[in-house]
Tab-separated table of C-alpha atoms and ligand atoms in Angstrom:
chain	number	residue	atom	x	y	z
A	1	MET	CA	12.443	-22.733	10.357
A	2	TYR	CA	9.549	-24.847	9.161
A	3	PRO	CA	5.893	-23.845	9.057
A	4	ALA	CA	3.243	-25.871	10.861
A	5	GLU	CA	1.430	-28.415	8.680
A	6	PHE	CA	-1.188	-27.053	6.311
A	7	GLU	CA	-3.298	-28.145	3.361
A	8	TYR	CA	-2.726	-26.559	-0.043
A	9	PHE	CA	-5.304	-25.774	-2.743
A	10	ARG	CA	-4.662	-24.054	-6.053
A	11	ALA	CA	-7.769	-22.122	-7.088
A	12	ARG	CA	-8.570	-22.032	-10.808
A	13	THR	CA	-11.237	-19.326	-10.616
A	14	LEU	CA	-12.174	-16.531	-8.256
A	15	ALA	CA	-15.409	-18.340	-7.427
A	16	GLU	CA	-13.463	-21.479	-6.533
A	17	ALA	CA	-11.066	-19.482	-4.323
A	18	SER	CA	-14.030	-17.934	-2.547
A	19	ARG	CA	-15.700	-21.333	-2.081
A	20	LEU	CA	-12.488	-22.931	-0.754
A	21	LEU	CA	-11.989	-20.051	1.688
A	22	ARG	CA	-15.477	-20.551	3.081
A	23	LYS	CA	-15.156	-24.342	3.154
A	24	HIS	CA	-11.799	-24.585	4.976
A	25	LYS	CA	-11.943	-22.973	8.389
A	26	GLY	CA	-8.710	-21.193	9.314
A	27	SER	CA	-7.552	-21.007	5.688
A	28	ARG	CA	-5.655	-18.076	4.184
A	29	LEU	CA	-5.171	-16.816	0.659
A	30	LEU	CA	-1.681	-17.164	-0.767
A	31	ALA	CA	-0.635	-14.541	-3.333
A	32	GLY	CA	3.114	-13.806	-3.659
A	33	GLY	CA	3.845	-15.410	-0.292
A	34	GLN	CA	6.360	-12.680	0.572
A	35	SER	CA	4.673	-11.781	3.860
A	36	LEU	CA	2.636	-14.881	4.607
A	37	LEU	CA	5.357	-17.521	4.204
A	38	PRO	CA	7.910	-15.763	6.462
A	39	ALA	CA	5.142	-15.355	9.076
A	40	MET	CA	4.310	-19.076	8.767
A	41	LYS	CA	7.956	-20.074	9.115
A	42	LEU	CA	8.156	-18.019	12.308
A	43	ARG	CA	4.873	-19.660	13.429
A	44	ILE	CA	3.336	-16.206	13.842
A	45	SER	CA	0.733	-17.472	11.393
A	46	GLU	CA	-0.470	-21.093	11.299
A	47	PRO	CA	-3.225	-21.371	8.692
A	48	ALA	CA	-4.924	-24.754	8.376
A	49	ALA	CA	-4.973	-24.399	4.593
A	50	LEU	CA	-3.561	-22.141	1.891
A	51	ILE	CA	-5.723	-21.161	-1.065
A	52	ASP	CA	-3.290	-20.187	-3.807
A	53	ILE	CA	-4.613	-17.366	-6.003
A	54	GLY	CA	-1.249	-16.690	-7.638
A	55	GLY	CA	-2.217	-18.281	-10.931
A	56	LEU	CA	-5.725	-16.852	-11.266
A	57	ARG	CA	-6.356	-15.468	-14.714
A	58	GLY	CA	-7.780	-11.967	-14.701
A	59	LEU	CA	-6.540	-11.134	-11.198
A	60	ALA	CA	-3.286	-9.640	-12.523
A	61	GLY	CA	-2.860	-6.804	-14.988
A	62	ILE	CA	-3.107	-3.046	-15.364
A	63	ARG	CA	-5.538	-1.220	-17.611
A	64	ALA	CA	-6.717	2.341	-18.117
A	65	LYS	CA	-10.458	2.874	-17.631
A	66	GLY	CA	-11.722	6.402	-18.188
A	67	LYS	CA	-9.821	8.657	-15.792
A	68	THR	CA	-8.672	5.734	-13.647
A	69	LEU	CA	-6.231	2.853	-13.618
A	70	VAL	CA	-7.520	-0.558	-12.683
A	71	ILE	CA	-4.807	-2.716	-11.154
A	72	GLY	CA	-5.534	-6.394	-10.530
A	73	ALA	CA	-4.825	-7.557	-6.977
A	74	ALA	CA	-2.320	-10.186	-8.151
A	75	THR	CA	-0.230	-7.649	-10.087
A	76	THR	CA	3.370	-7.798	-8.902
A	77	HIS	CA	5.306	-4.806	-7.623
A	78	ALA	CA	7.684	-5.248	-10.596
A	79	ALA	CA	4.779	-4.996	-13.059
A	80	VAL	CA	3.499	-1.777	-11.426
A	81	MET	CA	7.018	-0.346	-11.356
A	82	SER	CA	7.609	-0.954	-15.061
A	83	SER	CA	4.121	-0.316	-16.460
A	84	PRO	CA	3.976	2.427	-19.137
A	85	ILE	CA	0.314	3.059	-18.168
A	86	VAL	CA	1.249	3.685	-14.522
A	87	ALA	CA	4.253	5.819	-15.544
A	88	LYS	CA	1.978	8.016	-17.658
A	89	SER	CA	-1.122	8.257	-15.474
A	90	CYS	CA	0.089	7.809	-11.908
A	91	PRO	CA	3.897	7.854	-11.615
A	92	LEU	CA	3.701	8.098	-7.793
A	93	LEU	CA	2.607	4.464	-7.724
A	94	ALA	CA	5.527	3.290	-9.870
A	95	GLU	CA	7.893	5.263	-7.660
A	96	THR	CA	6.413	3.523	-4.610
A	97	ALA	CA	6.634	0.026	-6.118
A	98	ALA	CA	10.269	0.605	-7.074
A	99	GLN	CA	11.172	1.181	-3.413
A	100	ILE	CA	9.671	-2.073	-2.106
A	101	GLY	CA	12.147	-4.688	-0.859
A	102	ASP	CA	14.515	-6.112	-3.457
A	103	VAL	CA	14.230	-7.632	-6.943
A	104	GLN	CA	12.989	-11.012	-5.670
A	105	VAL	CA	10.327	-9.429	-3.449
A	106	ARG	CA	9.168	-7.139	-6.262
A	107	ASN	CA	8.918	-10.062	-8.691
A	108	ARG	CA	6.815	-12.213	-6.341
A	109	GLY	CA	4.935	-9.783	-4.086
A	110	THR	CA	1.584	-8.396	-5.220
A	111	ILE	CA	-0.234	-5.131	-4.659
A	112	GLY	CA	-3.298	-6.984	-3.329
A	113	GLY	CA	-1.183	-8.987	-0.884
A	114	SER	CA	0.508	-5.864	0.389
A	115	LEU	CA	-2.756	-3.945	0.849
A	116	ALA	CA	-4.627	-6.868	2.439
A	117	ASN	CA	-1.706	-7.544	4.769
A	118	ALA	CA	-1.704	-3.897	5.993
A	119	ASP	CA	1.742	-4.029	7.523
A	120	PRO	CA	2.268	-0.596	9.144
A	121	ALA	CA	5.750	-0.506	7.555
A	122	ALA	CA	4.515	-1.314	4.021
A	123	ASP	CA	4.782	1.246	1.238
A	124	TYR	CA	1.683	0.771	-0.942
A	125	PRO	CA	-0.923	1.547	1.742
A	126	THR	CA	0.475	5.078	2.182
A	127	ALA	CA	0.499	5.761	-1.558
A	128	ILE	CA	-2.961	4.280	-2.087
A	129	LEU	CA	-4.343	6.460	0.710
A	130	ALA	CA	-2.813	9.644	-0.716
A	131	LEU	CA	-4.187	8.756	-4.160
A	132	ASP	CA	-7.772	8.327	-2.900
A	133	ALA	CA	-7.915	4.912	-4.520
A	134	THR	CA	-10.811	2.477	-4.197
A	135	LEU	CA	-10.311	-1.166	-3.264
A	136	VAL	CA	-12.611	-3.740	-4.805
A	137	ALA	CA	-13.385	-6.905	-2.831
A	138	ALA	CA	-15.375	-9.980	-3.823
A	139	GLY	CA	-17.220	-12.116	-1.284
A	140	ALA	CA	-20.121	-14.498	-0.974
A	141	ARG	CA	-22.521	-11.543	-1.294
A	142	GLY	CA	-20.903	-10.129	-4.423
A	143	GLU	CA	-18.614	-7.184	-5.004
A	144	ARG	CA	-17.914	-4.335	-2.598
A	145	LYS	CA	-16.013	-1.080	-3.147
A	146	ILE	CA	-14.051	0.283	-0.207
A	147	PRO	CA	-12.447	3.765	-0.278
A	148	ALA	CA	-8.781	3.665	0.804
A	149	GLY	CA	-9.641	6.069	3.642
A	150	LYS	CA	-11.863	3.388	5.179
A	151	PHE	CA	-9.730	0.343	4.387
A	152	PHE	CA	-6.733	0.495	6.752
A	153	LEU	CA	-8.049	0.160	10.282
A	154	ASP	CA	-5.044	-0.745	12.441
A	155	VAL	CA	-1.840	-2.826	12.540
A	156	PHE	CA	-2.383	-5.719	10.059
A	157	THR	CA	-6.120	-4.945	10.139
A	158	THR	CA	-8.288	-3.903	7.203
A	159	ALA	CA	-11.964	-3.496	6.419
A	160	LEU	CA	-11.971	-6.802	4.485
A	161	LYS	CA	-14.506	-9.208	5.934
A	162	ALA	CA	-13.828	-12.909	6.496
A	163	GLY	CA	-13.949	-14.708	3.166
A	164	GLU	CA	-13.544	-11.563	1.054
A	165	ILE	CA	-10.904	-11.444	-1.671
A	166	LEU	CA	-9.372	-8.206	-2.861
A	167	THR	CA	-9.718	-8.292	-6.642
A	168	SER	CA	-8.491	-4.899	-7.837
A	169	VAL	CA	-7.495	-1.384	-6.919
A	170	VAL	CA	-8.955	1.550	-8.830
A	171	VAL	CA	-6.589	4.510	-8.827
A	172	PRO	CA	-7.549	7.970	-10.149
A	173	ALA	CA	-5.174	9.147	-12.889
A	174	TYR	CA	-3.350	12.423	-12.277
A	175	GLY	CA	-5.328	15.529	-13.177
A	176	GLU	CA	-3.855	18.419	-15.172
A	177	GLY	CA	-0.898	20.115	-13.414
A	178	THR	CA	-0.368	17.333	-10.877
A	179	GLY	CA	2.910	16.142	-9.410
A	180	GLY	CA	3.504	13.438	-6.838
A	181	ALA	CA	6.312	11.912	-4.805
A	182	TYR	CA	6.789	8.960	-2.438
A	183	LEU	CA	9.733	9.121	-0.052
A	184	LYS	CA	10.665	6.729	2.719
A	185	HIS	CA	13.220	6.306	5.442
A	186	ARG	CA	14.250	2.734	4.683
A	187	HIS	CA	14.988	0.331	7.501
A	188	PRO	CA	18.622	-0.675	6.906
A	189	ALA	CA	17.987	-4.398	7.539
A	190	SER	CA	14.533	-5.094	6.104
A	191	SER	CA	14.158	-2.167	3.680
A	192	TYR	CA	10.568	-1.662	4.905
A	193	ALA	CA	9.521	1.936	5.599
A	194	VAL	CA	10.380	3.202	9.069
A	195	VAL	CA	8.320	6.158	7.874
A	196	GLY	CA	7.005	6.741	4.351
A	197	VAL	CA	5.287	9.837	2.961
A	198	ALA	CA	3.240	10.174	-0.226
A	199	ALA	CA	2.477	13.678	-1.507
A	200	LEU	CA	0.323	14.779	-4.398
A	201	VAL	CA	0.025	18.436	-5.446
A	202	GLN	CA	-2.191	19.867	-8.165
A	203	LEU	CA	-1.377	23.392	-9.308
A	204	SER	CA	-3.631	25.771	-11.173
A	205	GLY	CA	-2.392	29.231	-12.154
A	206	GLY	CA	0.657	28.714	-9.926
A	207	VAL	CA	-1.358	28.125	-6.738
A	208	CYS	CA	-2.216	24.872	-4.962
A	209	LYS	CA	-5.609	23.615	-6.080
A	210	ARG	CA	-5.319	20.308	-4.258
A	211	VAL	CA	-2.816	18.821	-1.821
A	212	SER	CA	-2.883	15.239	-0.630
A	213	LEU	CA	-0.430	13.994	1.981
A	214	ALA	CA	-0.332	10.552	3.628
A	215	VAL	CA	2.080	9.216	6.231
A	216	GLY	CA	2.783	5.533	6.877
A	217	GLY	CA	5.004	3.692	9.337
A	218	ALA	CA	4.555	6.254	12.100
A	219	GLY	CA	1.397	4.718	13.599
A	220	GLY	CA	-0.572	1.475	13.337
A	221	ASN	CA	-2.045	2.410	9.973
A	222	PRO	CA	-1.328	5.120	7.391
A	223	VAL	CA	-3.083	8.448	7.922
A	224	ARG	CA	-3.894	11.531	5.868
A	225	ALA	CA	-2.302	14.669	7.307
A	226	CYS	CA	-5.410	16.832	6.844
A	227	GLU	CA	-4.164	19.980	8.606
A	228	ALA	CA	-0.968	19.906	6.575
A	229	GLU	CA	-2.977	19.382	3.369
A	230	ALA	CA	-5.169	22.399	4.084
A	231	ALA	CA	-2.268	24.749	4.896
A	232	PRO	CA	-0.966	25.516	1.376
A	233	SER	CA	-4.325	25.200	-0.428
A	234	GLY	CA	-5.107	28.294	-2.482
A	235	SER	CA	-1.627	29.760	-2.036
A	236	LYS	CA	1.691	29.678	-3.878
A	237	PRO	CA	3.677	26.612	-2.784
A	238	ASP	CA	6.936	28.383	-1.980
A	239	ALA	CA	9.506	27.042	0.505
A	240	LYS	CA	7.905	28.939	3.417
A	241	ALA	CA	4.400	27.581	2.695
A	242	ILE	CA	5.707	24.034	2.370
A	243	GLU	CA	7.724	24.298	5.570
A	244	ALA	CA	4.581	25.529	7.380
A	245	ALA	CA	2.521	22.651	5.960
A	246	ALA	CA	5.106	20.019	6.933
A	247	ALA	CA	5.215	21.409	10.475
A	248	LYS	CA	1.549	20.349	10.845
A	249	VAL	CA	2.110	16.703	9.868
A	250	ALA	CA	2.840	15.456	13.387
A	251	SER	CA	-0.659	16.504	14.539
A	252	ALA	CA	-2.111	13.713	12.335
A	253	ILE	CA	-0.207	10.978	14.171
A	254	ALA	CA	-1.954	10.541	17.502
A	255	ASP	CA	0.006	7.584	18.824
A	256	PRO	CA	3.430	7.234	17.165
A	257	MET	CA	5.005	3.774	17.316
A	258	SER	CA	8.295	3.104	19.069
A	259	ASP	CA	10.603	0.143	18.544
A	260	THR	CA	14.279	-0.721	18.952
A	261	TYR	CA	15.145	1.106	15.724
A	262	ALA	CA	13.167	4.339	16.045
A	263	SER	CA	11.367	6.064	18.914
A	264	GLY	CA	7.968	7.661	18.428
A	265	GLU	CA	9.618	11.072	18.667
A	266	TYR	CA	12.114	10.178	15.918
A	267	ARG	CA	9.284	8.887	13.725
A	268	LEU	CA	7.453	12.220	14.074
A	269	HIS	CA	10.659	14.011	13.120
A	270	LEU	CA	11.083	11.750	10.066
A	271	ALA	CA	7.457	12.351	9.058
A	272	THR	CA	7.973	16.131	9.179
A	273	VAL	CA	11.241	16.067	7.221
A	274	LEU	CA	9.963	13.587	4.600
A	275	ALA	CA	6.702	15.536	4.195
A	276	ARG	CA	8.631	18.733	3.448
A	277	ARG	CA	10.841	16.953	0.899
A	278	ALA	CA	7.957	15.054	-0.707
A	279	LEU	CA	5.858	18.231	-1.039
A	280	MET	CA	8.812	20.133	-2.567
A	281	GLU	CA	9.365	17.308	-5.055
A	282	ALA	CA	5.662	17.049	-5.894
A	283	VAL	CA	5.454	20.811	-6.536
A	284	SER	CA	8.527	20.730	-8.726
A	285	ARG	CA	7.068	17.826	-10.749
A	286	ALA	CA	3.683	19.566	-10.990
A	287	ARG	CA	5.452	22.581	-12.539
A	288	GLY	CA	6.817	20.149	-15.129
B	1	FAD	C1	12.793	-9.442	2.446
B	1	FAD	C2	11.493	-8.715	2.275
B	1	FAD	C3	11.527	-7.331	2.172
B	1	FAD	C4	10.334	-6.632	2.005
B	1	FAD	N1	10.391	-5.279	1.911
B	1	FAD	C5	9.250	-4.579	1.767
B	1	FAD	C6	9.284	-3.158	1.645
B	1	FAD	O1	10.330	-2.516	1.628
B	1	FAD	N2	8.083	-2.516	1.519
B	1	FAD	C7	6.884	-3.185	1.499
B	1	FAD	O2	5.837	-2.555	1.381
B	1	FAD	N3	6.835	-4.529	1.585
B	1	FAD	C8	7.984	-5.235	1.721
B	1	FAD	N4	7.920	-6.598	1.789
B	1	FAD	C9	6.593	-7.266	1.720
B	1	FAD	C10	6.207	-7.534	0.267
B	1	FAD	O3	5.892	-6.315	-0.355
B	1	FAD	C11	5.001	-8.485	0.143
B	1	FAD	O4	4.972	-8.882	-1.157
B	1	FAD	C12	3.631	-7.965	0.434
B	1	FAD	O5	3.566	-7.343	1.660
B	1	FAD	C13	2.606	-9.108	0.475
B	1	FAD	O6	2.272	-9.447	-0.826
B	1	FAD	P1	2.196	-10.961	-1.275
B	1	FAD	O7	1.596	-10.958	-2.622
B	1	FAD	O8	3.522	-11.584	-1.113
B	1	FAD	O9	1.131	-11.544	-0.236
B	1	FAD	P2	1.144	-12.877	0.636
B	1	FAD	O10	2.359	-12.929	1.466
B	1	FAD	O11	0.837	-14.050	-0.208
B	1	FAD	O12	-0.141	-12.573	1.539
B	1	FAD	C14	-0.109	-11.581	2.541
B	1	FAD	C15	-1.450	-11.551	3.250
B	1	FAD	O13	-2.453	-10.997	2.409
B	1	FAD	C16	-3.515	-11.932	2.184
B	1	FAD	N5	-3.885	-11.766	0.771
B	1	FAD	C17	-3.072	-11.885	-0.301
B	1	FAD	N6	-3.727	-11.570	-1.423
B	1	FAD	C18	-4.994	-11.267	-1.048
B	1	FAD	C19	-6.167	-10.854	-1.771
B	1	FAD	N7	-6.167	-10.686	-3.097
B	1	FAD	N8	-7.305	-10.630	-1.062
B	1	FAD	C20	-7.325	-10.764	0.286
B	1	FAD	N9	-6.265	-11.159	1.014
B	1	FAD	C21	-5.106	-11.402	0.347
B	1	FAD	C22	-2.941	-13.293	2.515
B	1	FAD	O14	-3.928	-14.219	2.909
B	1	FAD	C23	-1.986	-12.942	3.649
B	1	FAD	O15	-2.702	-12.823	4.854
B	1	FAD	C24	9.092	-7.328	1.939
B	1	FAD	C25	9.067	-8.730	2.040
B	1	FAD	C26	10.248	-9.425	2.202
B	1	FAD	C27	10.224	-10.914	2.272
């Protein structure tokens, strides 16, 4: 399979990437190429030009800033997975990165590419939503901060405007007494998430102070399961409370997807089971 013809430009600075994007109509950014190139080979995507941002200095890297982590958009999944800063401040994200694809995909694919692509079966969007992260985009009019809750709009659709480049993701570090878990039902052929669930639980005095639960893969974009989050708040997270919370997850998924591998009904079942397991794991990790 060969892609349609395209021009190729290697940007040396963010400003140059932005200028090239505006100049070449129908152009697309190229990061790790792990989603874009397969789509081009299948002719699902036929960009007139590729603007390669893979080598941009300053777009990759992870640093702690106050009570947050700032992760450059061009940071690979492998770098997130093995970062001591992520392991210490937000292990849920490392756990998510470790479950993406295979070694080759994790070494090439980037967090910015995954988030901007917004594949409903991708893993990062679900984790980023549960973590209440903020996405930072640069465009002709300067920088814009977009909360994760407003970023994922639909299948392969985000709040990024034409010509905007995702530059970093700002992730809040875990607070005291917090545990998190990301679990997925892995598609046996592609390893993408048929359904993925990210759970974050903060305990104080043995009761739930804060619960955050996001589900991906079940609908067009990841969603927060708000009713399920509210259920155990202020109470002891025992097995009964967690079971009751997980039972409310399906109400967050208005229009579950069906395909040849999994029906909508099966996806709702997976979401409920994975939510229960992820919450149990998060509670156990929060207890330390
Ligand atoms: C065999 C295989 C298995 C995979 N398994 C999984 C899996 O289990 N879970 C999972 O989540 N993913 C999986 N993936 C996808 C992988 O994680 C990709 O790396 C990721 O989705 C896209 O990142 P990328 O850096 O490769 O982006 P690219 O493919 O280069 O780009 C993807 C899209 O994002 C745009 N883009 C890239 N960077 C930016 C930016 N900074 N700002 C704005 N737009 C940008 C591009 O223009 C393009 O439209 C798999 C891929 C393959 C090939």
